[in-house]
XYZ file of C-alpha atoms in Angstrom:
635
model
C -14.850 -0.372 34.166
C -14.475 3.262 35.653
C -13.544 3.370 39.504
C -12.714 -0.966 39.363
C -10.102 -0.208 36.806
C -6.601 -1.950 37.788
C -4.368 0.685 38.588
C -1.882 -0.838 35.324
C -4.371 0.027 33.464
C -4.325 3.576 33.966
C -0.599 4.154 33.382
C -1.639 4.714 29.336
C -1.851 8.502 28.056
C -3.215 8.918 25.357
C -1.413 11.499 22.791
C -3.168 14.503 21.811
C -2.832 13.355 18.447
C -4.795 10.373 18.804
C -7.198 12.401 20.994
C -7.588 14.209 18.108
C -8.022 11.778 15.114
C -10.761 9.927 17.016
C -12.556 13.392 17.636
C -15.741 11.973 15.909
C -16.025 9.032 17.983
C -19.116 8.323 20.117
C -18.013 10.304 23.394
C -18.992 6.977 25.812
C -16.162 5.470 23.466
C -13.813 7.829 23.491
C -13.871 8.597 26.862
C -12.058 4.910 27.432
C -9.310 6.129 26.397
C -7.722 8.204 29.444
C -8.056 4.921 30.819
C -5.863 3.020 28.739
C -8.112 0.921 27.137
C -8.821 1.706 23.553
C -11.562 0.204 20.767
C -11.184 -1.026 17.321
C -14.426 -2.035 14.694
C -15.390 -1.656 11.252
C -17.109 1.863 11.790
C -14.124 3.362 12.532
C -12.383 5.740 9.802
C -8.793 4.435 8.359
C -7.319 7.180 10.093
C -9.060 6.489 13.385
C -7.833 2.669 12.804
C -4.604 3.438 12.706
C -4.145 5.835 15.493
C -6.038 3.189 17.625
C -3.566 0.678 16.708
C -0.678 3.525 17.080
C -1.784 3.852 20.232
C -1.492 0.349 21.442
C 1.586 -0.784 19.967
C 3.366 2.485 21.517
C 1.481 1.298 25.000
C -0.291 4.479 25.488
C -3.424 1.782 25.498
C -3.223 -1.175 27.325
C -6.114 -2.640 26.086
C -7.517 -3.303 23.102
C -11.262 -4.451 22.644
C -12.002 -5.558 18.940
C -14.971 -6.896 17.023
C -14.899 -10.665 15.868
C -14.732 -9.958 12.472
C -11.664 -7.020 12.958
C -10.091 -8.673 15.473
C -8.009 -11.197 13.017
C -7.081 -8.070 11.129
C -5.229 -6.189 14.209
C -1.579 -7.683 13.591
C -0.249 -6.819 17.002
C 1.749 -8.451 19.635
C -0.340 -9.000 22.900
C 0.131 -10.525 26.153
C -2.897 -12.258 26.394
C -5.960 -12.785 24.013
C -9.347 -13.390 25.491
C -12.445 -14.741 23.705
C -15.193 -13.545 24.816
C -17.742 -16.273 23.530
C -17.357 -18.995 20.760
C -19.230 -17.653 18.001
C -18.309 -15.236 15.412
C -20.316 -12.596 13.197
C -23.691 -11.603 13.214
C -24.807 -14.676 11.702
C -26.535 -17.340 13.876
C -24.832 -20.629 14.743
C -21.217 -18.973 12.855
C -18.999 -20.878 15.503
C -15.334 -19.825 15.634
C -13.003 -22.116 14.165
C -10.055 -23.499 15.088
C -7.693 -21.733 12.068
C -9.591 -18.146 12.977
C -8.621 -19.290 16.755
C -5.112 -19.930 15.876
C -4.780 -16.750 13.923
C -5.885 -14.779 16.835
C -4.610 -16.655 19.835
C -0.704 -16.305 17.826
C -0.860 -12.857 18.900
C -0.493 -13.617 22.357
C 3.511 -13.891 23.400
C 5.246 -13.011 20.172
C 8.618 -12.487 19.864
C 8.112 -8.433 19.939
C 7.598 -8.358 23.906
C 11.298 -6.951 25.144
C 10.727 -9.668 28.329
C 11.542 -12.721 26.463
C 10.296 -14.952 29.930
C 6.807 -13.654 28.865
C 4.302 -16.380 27.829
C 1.353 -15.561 26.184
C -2.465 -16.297 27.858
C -5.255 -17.466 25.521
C -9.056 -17.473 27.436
C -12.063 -18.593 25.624
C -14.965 -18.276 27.294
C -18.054 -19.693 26.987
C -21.219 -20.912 28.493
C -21.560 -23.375 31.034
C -23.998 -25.000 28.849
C -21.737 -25.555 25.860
C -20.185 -29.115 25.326
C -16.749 -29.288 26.524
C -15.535 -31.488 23.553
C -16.413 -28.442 21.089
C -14.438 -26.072 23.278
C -11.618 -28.994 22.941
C -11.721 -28.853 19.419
C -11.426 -25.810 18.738
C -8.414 -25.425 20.829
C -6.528 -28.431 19.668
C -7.437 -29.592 16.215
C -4.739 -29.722 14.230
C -3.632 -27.031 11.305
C -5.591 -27.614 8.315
C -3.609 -29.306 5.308
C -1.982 -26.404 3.373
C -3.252 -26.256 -0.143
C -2.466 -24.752 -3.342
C -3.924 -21.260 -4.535
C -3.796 -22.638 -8.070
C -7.120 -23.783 -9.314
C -7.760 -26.652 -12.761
C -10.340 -23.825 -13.602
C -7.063 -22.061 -15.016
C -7.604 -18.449 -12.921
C -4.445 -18.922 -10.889
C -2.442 -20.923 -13.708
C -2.740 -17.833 -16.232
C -1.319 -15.614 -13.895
C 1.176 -17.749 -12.539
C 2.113 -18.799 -16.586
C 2.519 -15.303 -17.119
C 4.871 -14.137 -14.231
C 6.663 -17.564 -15.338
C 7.475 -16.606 -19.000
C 7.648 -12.473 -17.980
C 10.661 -13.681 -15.823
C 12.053 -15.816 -18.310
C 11.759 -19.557 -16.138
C 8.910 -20.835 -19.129
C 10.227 -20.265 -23.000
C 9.635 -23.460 -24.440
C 6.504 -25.654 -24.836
C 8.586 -28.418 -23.127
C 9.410 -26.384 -20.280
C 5.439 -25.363 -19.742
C 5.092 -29.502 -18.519
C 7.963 -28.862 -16.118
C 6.801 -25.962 -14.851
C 3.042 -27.374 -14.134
C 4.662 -30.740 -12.757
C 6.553 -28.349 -10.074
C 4.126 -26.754 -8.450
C 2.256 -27.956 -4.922
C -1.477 -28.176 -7.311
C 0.118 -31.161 -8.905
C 1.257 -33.038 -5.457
C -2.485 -32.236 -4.897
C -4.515 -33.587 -8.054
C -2.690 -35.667 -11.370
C 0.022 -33.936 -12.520
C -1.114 -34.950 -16.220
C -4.518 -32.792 -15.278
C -2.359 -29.473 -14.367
C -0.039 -29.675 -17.204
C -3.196 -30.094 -19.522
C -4.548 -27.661 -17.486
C -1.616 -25.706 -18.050
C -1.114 -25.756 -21.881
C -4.642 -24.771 -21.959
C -4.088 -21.780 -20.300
C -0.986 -21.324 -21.956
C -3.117 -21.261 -25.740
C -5.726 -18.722 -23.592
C -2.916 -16.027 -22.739
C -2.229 -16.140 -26.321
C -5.454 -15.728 -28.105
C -5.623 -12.467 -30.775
C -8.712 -11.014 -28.477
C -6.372 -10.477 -25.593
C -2.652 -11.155 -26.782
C -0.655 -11.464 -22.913
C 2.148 -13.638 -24.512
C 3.441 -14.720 -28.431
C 5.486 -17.433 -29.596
C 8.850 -16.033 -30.806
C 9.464 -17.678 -34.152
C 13.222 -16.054 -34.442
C 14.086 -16.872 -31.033
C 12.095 -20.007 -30.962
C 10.272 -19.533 -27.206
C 7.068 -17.466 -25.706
C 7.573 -14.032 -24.706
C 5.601 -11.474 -22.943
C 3.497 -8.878 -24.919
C 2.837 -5.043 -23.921
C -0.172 -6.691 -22.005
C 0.789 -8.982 -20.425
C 3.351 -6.456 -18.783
C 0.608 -4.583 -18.321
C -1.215 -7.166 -16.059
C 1.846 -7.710 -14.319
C 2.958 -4.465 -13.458
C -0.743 -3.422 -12.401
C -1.562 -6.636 -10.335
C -4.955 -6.964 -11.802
C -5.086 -11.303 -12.941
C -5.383 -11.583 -16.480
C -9.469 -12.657 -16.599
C -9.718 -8.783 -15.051
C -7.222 -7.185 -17.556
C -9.517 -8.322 -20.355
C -12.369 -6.070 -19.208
C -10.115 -3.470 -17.978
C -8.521 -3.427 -20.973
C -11.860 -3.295 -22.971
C -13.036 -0.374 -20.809
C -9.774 1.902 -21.327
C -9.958 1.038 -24.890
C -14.019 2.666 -24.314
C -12.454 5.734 -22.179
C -9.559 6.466 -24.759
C -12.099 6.591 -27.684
C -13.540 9.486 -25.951
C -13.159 10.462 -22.052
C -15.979 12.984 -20.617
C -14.001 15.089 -18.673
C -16.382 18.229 -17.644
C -16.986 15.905 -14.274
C -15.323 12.918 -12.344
C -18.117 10.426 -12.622
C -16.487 9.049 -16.024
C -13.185 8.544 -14.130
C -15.071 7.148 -11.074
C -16.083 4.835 -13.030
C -12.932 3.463 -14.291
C -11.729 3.152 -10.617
C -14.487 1.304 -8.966
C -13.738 -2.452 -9.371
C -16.363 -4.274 -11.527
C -16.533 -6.402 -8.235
C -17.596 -3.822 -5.713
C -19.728 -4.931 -3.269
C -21.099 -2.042 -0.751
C -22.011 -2.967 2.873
C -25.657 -2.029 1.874
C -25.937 -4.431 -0.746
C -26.344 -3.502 -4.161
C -28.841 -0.894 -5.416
C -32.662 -1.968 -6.826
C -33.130 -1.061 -10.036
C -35.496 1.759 -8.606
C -32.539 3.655 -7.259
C -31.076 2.878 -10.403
C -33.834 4.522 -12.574
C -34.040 7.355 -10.235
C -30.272 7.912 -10.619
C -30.069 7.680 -14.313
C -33.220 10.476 -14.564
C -31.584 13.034 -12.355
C -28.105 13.288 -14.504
C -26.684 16.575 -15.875
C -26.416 16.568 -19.150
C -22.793 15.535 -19.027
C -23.177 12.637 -16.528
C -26.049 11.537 -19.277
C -23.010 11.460 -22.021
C -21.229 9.637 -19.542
C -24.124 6.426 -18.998
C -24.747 7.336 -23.034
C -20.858 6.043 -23.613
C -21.263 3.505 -21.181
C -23.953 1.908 -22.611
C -26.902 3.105 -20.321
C -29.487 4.890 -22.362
C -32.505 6.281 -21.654
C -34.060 2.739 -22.068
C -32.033 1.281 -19.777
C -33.407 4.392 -17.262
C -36.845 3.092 -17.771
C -36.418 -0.264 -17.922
C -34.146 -0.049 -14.516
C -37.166 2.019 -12.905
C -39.426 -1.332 -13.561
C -36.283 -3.955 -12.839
C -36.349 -5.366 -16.439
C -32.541 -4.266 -17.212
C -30.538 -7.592 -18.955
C -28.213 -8.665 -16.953
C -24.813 -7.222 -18.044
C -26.184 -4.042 -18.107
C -27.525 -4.249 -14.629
C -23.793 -4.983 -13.570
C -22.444 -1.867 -15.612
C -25.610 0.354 -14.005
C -24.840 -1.135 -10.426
C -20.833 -0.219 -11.197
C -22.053 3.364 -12.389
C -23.934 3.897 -8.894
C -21.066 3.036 -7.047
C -19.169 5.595 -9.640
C -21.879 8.363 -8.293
C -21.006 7.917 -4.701
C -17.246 8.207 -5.472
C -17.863 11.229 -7.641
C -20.321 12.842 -5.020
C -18.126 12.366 -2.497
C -14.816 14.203 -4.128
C -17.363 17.139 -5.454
C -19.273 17.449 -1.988
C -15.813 17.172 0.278
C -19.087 15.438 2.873
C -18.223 12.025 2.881
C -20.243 12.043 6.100
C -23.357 13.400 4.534
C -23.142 11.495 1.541
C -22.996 8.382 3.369
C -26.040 9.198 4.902
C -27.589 10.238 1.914
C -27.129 6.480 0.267
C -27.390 4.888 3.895
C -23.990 3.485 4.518
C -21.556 4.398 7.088
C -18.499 6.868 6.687
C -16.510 4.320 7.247
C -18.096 1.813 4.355
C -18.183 5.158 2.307
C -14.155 6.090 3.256
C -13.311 1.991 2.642
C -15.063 2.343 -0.835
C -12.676 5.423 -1.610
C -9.368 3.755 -0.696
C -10.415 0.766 -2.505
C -11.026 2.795 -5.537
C -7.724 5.025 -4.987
C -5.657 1.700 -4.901
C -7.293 0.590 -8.357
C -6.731 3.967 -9.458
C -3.120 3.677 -9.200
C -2.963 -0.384 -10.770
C -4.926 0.987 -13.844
C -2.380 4.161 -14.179
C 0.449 1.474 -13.799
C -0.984 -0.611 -16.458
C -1.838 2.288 -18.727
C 1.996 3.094 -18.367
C 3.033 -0.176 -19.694
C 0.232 0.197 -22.313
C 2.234 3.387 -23.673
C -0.684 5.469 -22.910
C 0.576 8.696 -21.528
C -2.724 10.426 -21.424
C -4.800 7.906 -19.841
C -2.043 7.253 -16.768
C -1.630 10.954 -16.106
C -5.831 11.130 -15.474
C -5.206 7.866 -13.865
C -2.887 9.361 -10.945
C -4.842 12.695 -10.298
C -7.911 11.004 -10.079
C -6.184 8.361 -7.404
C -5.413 11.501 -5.334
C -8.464 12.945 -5.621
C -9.946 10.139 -4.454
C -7.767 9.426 -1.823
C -6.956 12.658 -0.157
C -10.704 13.667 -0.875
C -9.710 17.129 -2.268
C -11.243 19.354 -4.952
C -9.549 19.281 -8.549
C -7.753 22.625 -8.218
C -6.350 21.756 -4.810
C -4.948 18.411 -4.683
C -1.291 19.202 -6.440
C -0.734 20.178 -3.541
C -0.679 16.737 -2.200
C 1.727 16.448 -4.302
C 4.572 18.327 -2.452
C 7.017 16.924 -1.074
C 7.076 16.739 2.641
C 4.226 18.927 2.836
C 2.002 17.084 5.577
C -1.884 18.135 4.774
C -3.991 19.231 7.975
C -7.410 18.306 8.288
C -10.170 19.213 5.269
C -10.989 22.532 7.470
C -7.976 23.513 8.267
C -6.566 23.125 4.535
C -9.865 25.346 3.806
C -8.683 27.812 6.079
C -5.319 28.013 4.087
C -6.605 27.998 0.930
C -9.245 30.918 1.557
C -6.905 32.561 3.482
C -3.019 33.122 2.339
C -2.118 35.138 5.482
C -3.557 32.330 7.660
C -1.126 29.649 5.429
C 1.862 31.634 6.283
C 0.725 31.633 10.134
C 0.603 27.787 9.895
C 3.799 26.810 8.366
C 5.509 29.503 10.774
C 3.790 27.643 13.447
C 5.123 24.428 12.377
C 8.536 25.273 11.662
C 8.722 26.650 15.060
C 7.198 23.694 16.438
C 10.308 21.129 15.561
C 13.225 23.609 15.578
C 15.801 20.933 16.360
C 14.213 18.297 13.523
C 15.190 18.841 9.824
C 12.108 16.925 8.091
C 10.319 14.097 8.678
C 10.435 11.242 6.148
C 8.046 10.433 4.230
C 6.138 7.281 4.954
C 6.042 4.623 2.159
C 5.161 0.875 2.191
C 5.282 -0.889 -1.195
C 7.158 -4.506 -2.478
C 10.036 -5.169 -3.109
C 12.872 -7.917 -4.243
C 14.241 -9.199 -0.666
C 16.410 -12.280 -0.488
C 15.617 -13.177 -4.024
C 11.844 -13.335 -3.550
C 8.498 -10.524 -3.353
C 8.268 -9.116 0.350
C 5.865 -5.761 1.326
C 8.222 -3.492 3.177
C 7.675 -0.022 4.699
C 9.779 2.635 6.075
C 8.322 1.426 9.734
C 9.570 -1.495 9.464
C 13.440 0.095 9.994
C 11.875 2.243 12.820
C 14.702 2.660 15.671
C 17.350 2.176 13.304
C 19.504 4.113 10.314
C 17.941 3.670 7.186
C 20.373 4.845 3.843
C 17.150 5.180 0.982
C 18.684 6.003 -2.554
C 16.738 6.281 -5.806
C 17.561 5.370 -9.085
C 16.352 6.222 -12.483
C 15.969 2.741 -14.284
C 16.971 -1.700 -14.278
C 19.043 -1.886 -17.149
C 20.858 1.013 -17.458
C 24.443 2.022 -17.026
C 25.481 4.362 -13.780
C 22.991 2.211 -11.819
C 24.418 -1.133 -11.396
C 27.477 -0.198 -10.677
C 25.797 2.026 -7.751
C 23.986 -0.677 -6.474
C 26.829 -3.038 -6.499
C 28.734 -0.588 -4.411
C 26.409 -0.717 -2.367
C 25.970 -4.736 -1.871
C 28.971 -4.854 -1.669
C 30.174 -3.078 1.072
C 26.246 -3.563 2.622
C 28.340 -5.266 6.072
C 29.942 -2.437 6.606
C 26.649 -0.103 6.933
C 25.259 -2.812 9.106
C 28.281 -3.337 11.690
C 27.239 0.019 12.623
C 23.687 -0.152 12.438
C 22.122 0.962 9.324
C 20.042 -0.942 6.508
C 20.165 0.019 2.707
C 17.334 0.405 0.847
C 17.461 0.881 -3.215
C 14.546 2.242 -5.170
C 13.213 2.868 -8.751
C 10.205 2.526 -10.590
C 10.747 -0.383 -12.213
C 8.194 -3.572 -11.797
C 9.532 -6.211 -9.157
C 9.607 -8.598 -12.007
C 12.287 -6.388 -13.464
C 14.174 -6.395 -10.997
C 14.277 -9.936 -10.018
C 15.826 -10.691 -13.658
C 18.124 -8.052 -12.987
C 19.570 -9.408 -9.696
C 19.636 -12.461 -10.971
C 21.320 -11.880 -13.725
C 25.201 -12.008 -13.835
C 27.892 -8.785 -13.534
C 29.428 -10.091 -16.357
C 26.033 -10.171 -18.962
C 24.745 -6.129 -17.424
C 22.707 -8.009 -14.222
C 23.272 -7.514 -10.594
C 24.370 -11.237 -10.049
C 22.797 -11.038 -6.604
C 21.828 -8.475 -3.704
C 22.456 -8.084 -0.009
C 19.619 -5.115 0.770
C 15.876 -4.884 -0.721
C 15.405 -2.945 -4.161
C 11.998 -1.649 -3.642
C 9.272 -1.401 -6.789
C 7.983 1.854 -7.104
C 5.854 1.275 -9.693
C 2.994 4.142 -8.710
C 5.891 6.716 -8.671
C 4.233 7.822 -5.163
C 7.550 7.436 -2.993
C 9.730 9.167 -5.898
C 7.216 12.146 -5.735
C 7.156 11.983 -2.023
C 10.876 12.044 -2.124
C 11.105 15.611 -4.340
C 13.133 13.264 -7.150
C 10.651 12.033 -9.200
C 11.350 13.645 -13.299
C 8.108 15.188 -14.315
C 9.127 16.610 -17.554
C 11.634 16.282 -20.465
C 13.027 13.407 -22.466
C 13.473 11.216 -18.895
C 10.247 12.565 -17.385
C 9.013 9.679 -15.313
C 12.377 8.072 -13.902
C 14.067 9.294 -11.173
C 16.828 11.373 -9.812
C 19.793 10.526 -8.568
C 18.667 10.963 -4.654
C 19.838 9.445 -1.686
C 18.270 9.882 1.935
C 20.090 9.502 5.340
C 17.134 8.689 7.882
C 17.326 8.931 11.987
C 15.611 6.156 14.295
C 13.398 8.865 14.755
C 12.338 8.950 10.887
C 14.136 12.519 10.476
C 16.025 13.356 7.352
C 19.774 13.846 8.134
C 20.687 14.750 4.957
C 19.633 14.780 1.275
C 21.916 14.483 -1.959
C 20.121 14.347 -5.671
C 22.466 14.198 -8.504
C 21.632 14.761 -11.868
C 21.220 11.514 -13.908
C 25.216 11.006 -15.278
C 26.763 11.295 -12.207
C 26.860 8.290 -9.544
C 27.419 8.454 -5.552
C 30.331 7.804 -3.250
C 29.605 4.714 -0.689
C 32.619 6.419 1.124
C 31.094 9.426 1.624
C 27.768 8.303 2.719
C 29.634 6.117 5.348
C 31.253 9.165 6.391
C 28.234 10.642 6.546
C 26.705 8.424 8.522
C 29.320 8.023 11.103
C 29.592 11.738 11.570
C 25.813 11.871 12.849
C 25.323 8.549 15.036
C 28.214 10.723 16.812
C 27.001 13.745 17.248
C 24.181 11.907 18.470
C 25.841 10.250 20.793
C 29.036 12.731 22.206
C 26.620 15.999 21.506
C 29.248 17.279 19.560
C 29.734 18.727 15.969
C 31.862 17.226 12.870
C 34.136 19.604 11.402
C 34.328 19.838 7.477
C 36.037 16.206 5.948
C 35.508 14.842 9.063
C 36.875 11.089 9.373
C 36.353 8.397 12.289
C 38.950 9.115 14.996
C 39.659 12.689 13.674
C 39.038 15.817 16.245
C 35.334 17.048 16.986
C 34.019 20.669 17.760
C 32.118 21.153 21.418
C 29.334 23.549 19.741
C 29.691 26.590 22.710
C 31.550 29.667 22.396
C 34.382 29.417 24.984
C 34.197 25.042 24.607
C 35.232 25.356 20.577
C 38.478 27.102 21.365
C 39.799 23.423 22.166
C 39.315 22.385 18.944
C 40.185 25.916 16.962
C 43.348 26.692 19.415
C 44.916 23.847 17.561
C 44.465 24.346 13.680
């Protein structure tokens, strides 16, 4: 593609920063990029992912070659998508079909292109040989019939039962009929199946092994128990809280803490499934013989003994212990992996990829922070505190005794050596925050990055702070649903929510509540302590990550956990403006923060500064010497 390259194509430059996060690339690969055209596969790193994907949404690469199996995965806007045969995988005869066509060919002419007269190109190429009609049909079939995600084997009904009664639309036996005549299942099959299918269900979320819900005798209707909150506010389905449940229960009873591997184990899903495939029960054996003595306590409480290290050397373990021993494995890599800082080396060790080994670690970070969210719920203070630093540790891939200072906030980590280098080396730390500061003198801070759900329009939506990039973004935190200052905050807020956007800025409200709070609480009226209604998303921040990330989050005390009083003023660029926190009594001023927020988008625009109690209209100060006496000659 070298010296043939279309000129277009070489109008891309690639940032030193992506330059830089795709360091350990292949250099044939990497070398593409000064030419625009960038690469994007499942041996990539996240990190390398995303700048890849950076890259070619800011144009900096104009094109973007992905695998089959990635390529429905890159949600981007392109001009034109091109096939480059009609099969898909590794797997012989795996023909692309016409909904993984669809899904990829939609990326072609979206709605993101600035030049709306753009149309977007599909190409799908394939061999002369190949029967025309196939081609056909995968290009124009028609969609495939939508159908429903609940199942008659009960799975999706328990959950969907449970949300139902947590949010109050199910109390009464009667109203569990309704509810399973309503949904699209029963359009699908007889509705007299789902609502059987239903009750049953129902009578499983109540059963004394694993109480989710109770019937109220006082109050005469179901209600949800400290588990079934649990489930909800973690997202794990019901059939997985049971044996999450069971495990904590294990883990509370007595933790081993002198290593991770006990933790580890808690955070790798019992459903893990490693690129490799899962281990023989000769790696198995080998793994259970070479434990310290407190990774032996560890299998010991787990139910591996030193028969099940024999009998796993000879591939005669019964078959529930074979799933907790494949589990534990998996629990060794994670644990090797935070210990060793090598994630490249002990991939290698275990034959995997980095990038299977670095997809293993986020998987287990995100379950991490579900089973800390659910221990919260579960009143377990203890258990959701080990929860959280162990979802750090895993993610950020940092040594016990280094990672609060992940914790920060707007502290940005450097790369594994270069945080080293700080740590072995104070004089060298102050070097690199001087260097830093004096890098962005103009820029206060950036903002941290969060992406979590929240209540939008009355329903569940994912929404990130990129999603608002390019515009003014108002981002206030407050301690608890329910509560007293709050609501009348928030209905400030909603209602006066035109006025912030006439002049270009979105509000965004935060606690950590559980959406499912605070759905009730919007829609429940003024008059009975709800919200009746919202004009701006109230964002769930149920891992406490963005409150941390924010500075506000309450560590300690009678309210540790909640948050402060803090609102945010973000640029287009992502910069913080300004910062307010008020102690928990004390609400805000919409007038002030549209004050606020008028005074910068015109200093941004005139270059000049806002005097103190500046209002719209009112007299500015041209920030020079000899050019401020205009404004000071007439005070």
């Amino acid at each position: 593609m070298g010296a043939g390259m279309p000129a277009a194509l070489t109008s891309g430059s690639i940032s030193a920063e992506t330059c830089r996060a795709l360091r350990r690339c292949r250099p044939h690969l990497a070398s593409l990029l000064s030419r625009g055209v960038a690469f994007h596969h499942s041996g990539l790193l996240p990190e390398e992912r995303g700048a890849v994907e950076a890259a070619f949404r800011g144009g900096q690469a104009l094109v973007l070659v992905a695998t089959s199996t990635v390529a429905a995965g890159v949600n981007l806007p392109v001009q034109r998508v091109i096939f480059k045969h009609t099969h898909i995988g590794r797997q012989a005869g795996a023909l692309l079909d016409p909904t993984r066509y669809r899904q990829m060919a939609g990326r072609a002419g979206r709605a993101a292109f600035k030049d709306k007269s753009i149309c977007g190109e599909s190409y799908l190429i394939a061999s002369a040989a190949g029967p025309p009609a196939k081609l056909l049909g995968i290009v124009g079939a028609p969609l495939e019939p939508v159908r429903s995600c609940l199942s008659l084997h009960q799975r999706g009904l328990k959950r969907a039962l449970l949300e139902a009664i947590a949010l109050g639309l199910v109390l009464e036996p009667e109203e569990v009929a309704l509810y399973g005549r309503c949904t699209l299942l029963a359009q699908q099959v007889s509705a007299e199946h789902v609502v059987a299918t239903a009750r049953e269900a129902l009578a499983w979320l109540g059963q004394p092994a694993h109480p989710f819900i109770a019937w109220d005798k006082s109050l005469q209707v179901y209600r949800p128990l400290p588990l079934g909150l649990a489930s909800l506010a973690s997202g794990f389905g019901p059939e997985d809280c049971v044996g999450m449940y069971r495990d904590l229960q294990l883990a509370r009873e007595g933790m081993v803490l002198l290593t991770d591997l006990h933790l580890a184990f808690l955070c790798v899903s019992p459903t893990e499934e490693l690129a490799g495939g899962s281990p023989d029960g000769h790696r198995i054996g080998r793994l259970l013989q070479g434990l310290s003595a407190p990774d032996r306590e560890t299998a010991r409480r787990l139910g591996l003994t030193p028969g099940a290290s024999l009998a796993a050397g000879t591939n005669r373990l019964s078959e529930d212990i074979a799933r907790v021993a494949q589990r534990f494995w998996v629990a060794a890599l994670v644990s090797q992996a935070i210990e060793e800082g090598d994630s490249a080396g002990v991939a290698a060790r275990h034959g995997l990829t980095e990038a299977d080994l670095q997809g293993l670690l986020e998987r287990s970070a995100r379950t991490a922070g579900m089973l800390a969210s659910f221990c919260e719920r579960m009143a377990w203070p203890e258990m959701e505190t080990l929860l959280r630093q162990m979802q750090v540790q895993v993610l950020q891939g940092v040594a016990p005794e280094a990672h609060a200072l992940t914790q920060l906030p707007f502290v940005g980590l450097p790369d594994e050596d270069e945080l080293v280098h700080i740590l072995s080396k104070p004089r060298a730390g102050a070097d690199h925050g001087r260097a830093r500061e004096g890098a962005c003198p103009a820029q206060i801070l950036p903002s941290p990055a969060f992406k979590a759900t929240a209540v939008v329009d009355g329903d569940f939506k994912t929404v990130s702070l990129e999603d608002y990039k390019g515009k003014y973004v108002v981002l206030f935190f407050y301690p608890m649903d329910w509560t007293f200052v709050c609501p009348t905050e928030i209905i400030a807020f909603s209602d006066r929510v035109k006025e912030f956007q006439e002049i270009g800025v979105e509000v965004l409200g935060a606690s950590v509540d559980s959406p499912f709070s605070h759905l009730q609480w919007i829609n429940t009226p003024r008059n009975k302590g709800g919200l009746g209604g919202l004009s701006y998303p109230l964002i769930a921040d149920l891992t406490k990550s963005i409150s941390a990330d924010y500075g506000v989050l309450i560590e300690e005390g009678d309210n540790a956990g909640v948050a402060l009083r803090g609102l945010f003023i973000i640029s287009p660029e992502g910069i913080l403006r300004q910062i307010t926190v008020n102690d928990l009594p004390v609400g805000r001023s919409v007038d002030e923060t549209l004050r606020l927020l008028k005074a910068f988008q015109f200093t941004d625009e005139h270059g000049e500064v806002c005097p103190a109690n500046w209002q719209e209209g009112a007299d500015t100060i041209k920030p020079t010497p000899k050019d401020s006496q205009e404004y000071f000659s007439k005070q």
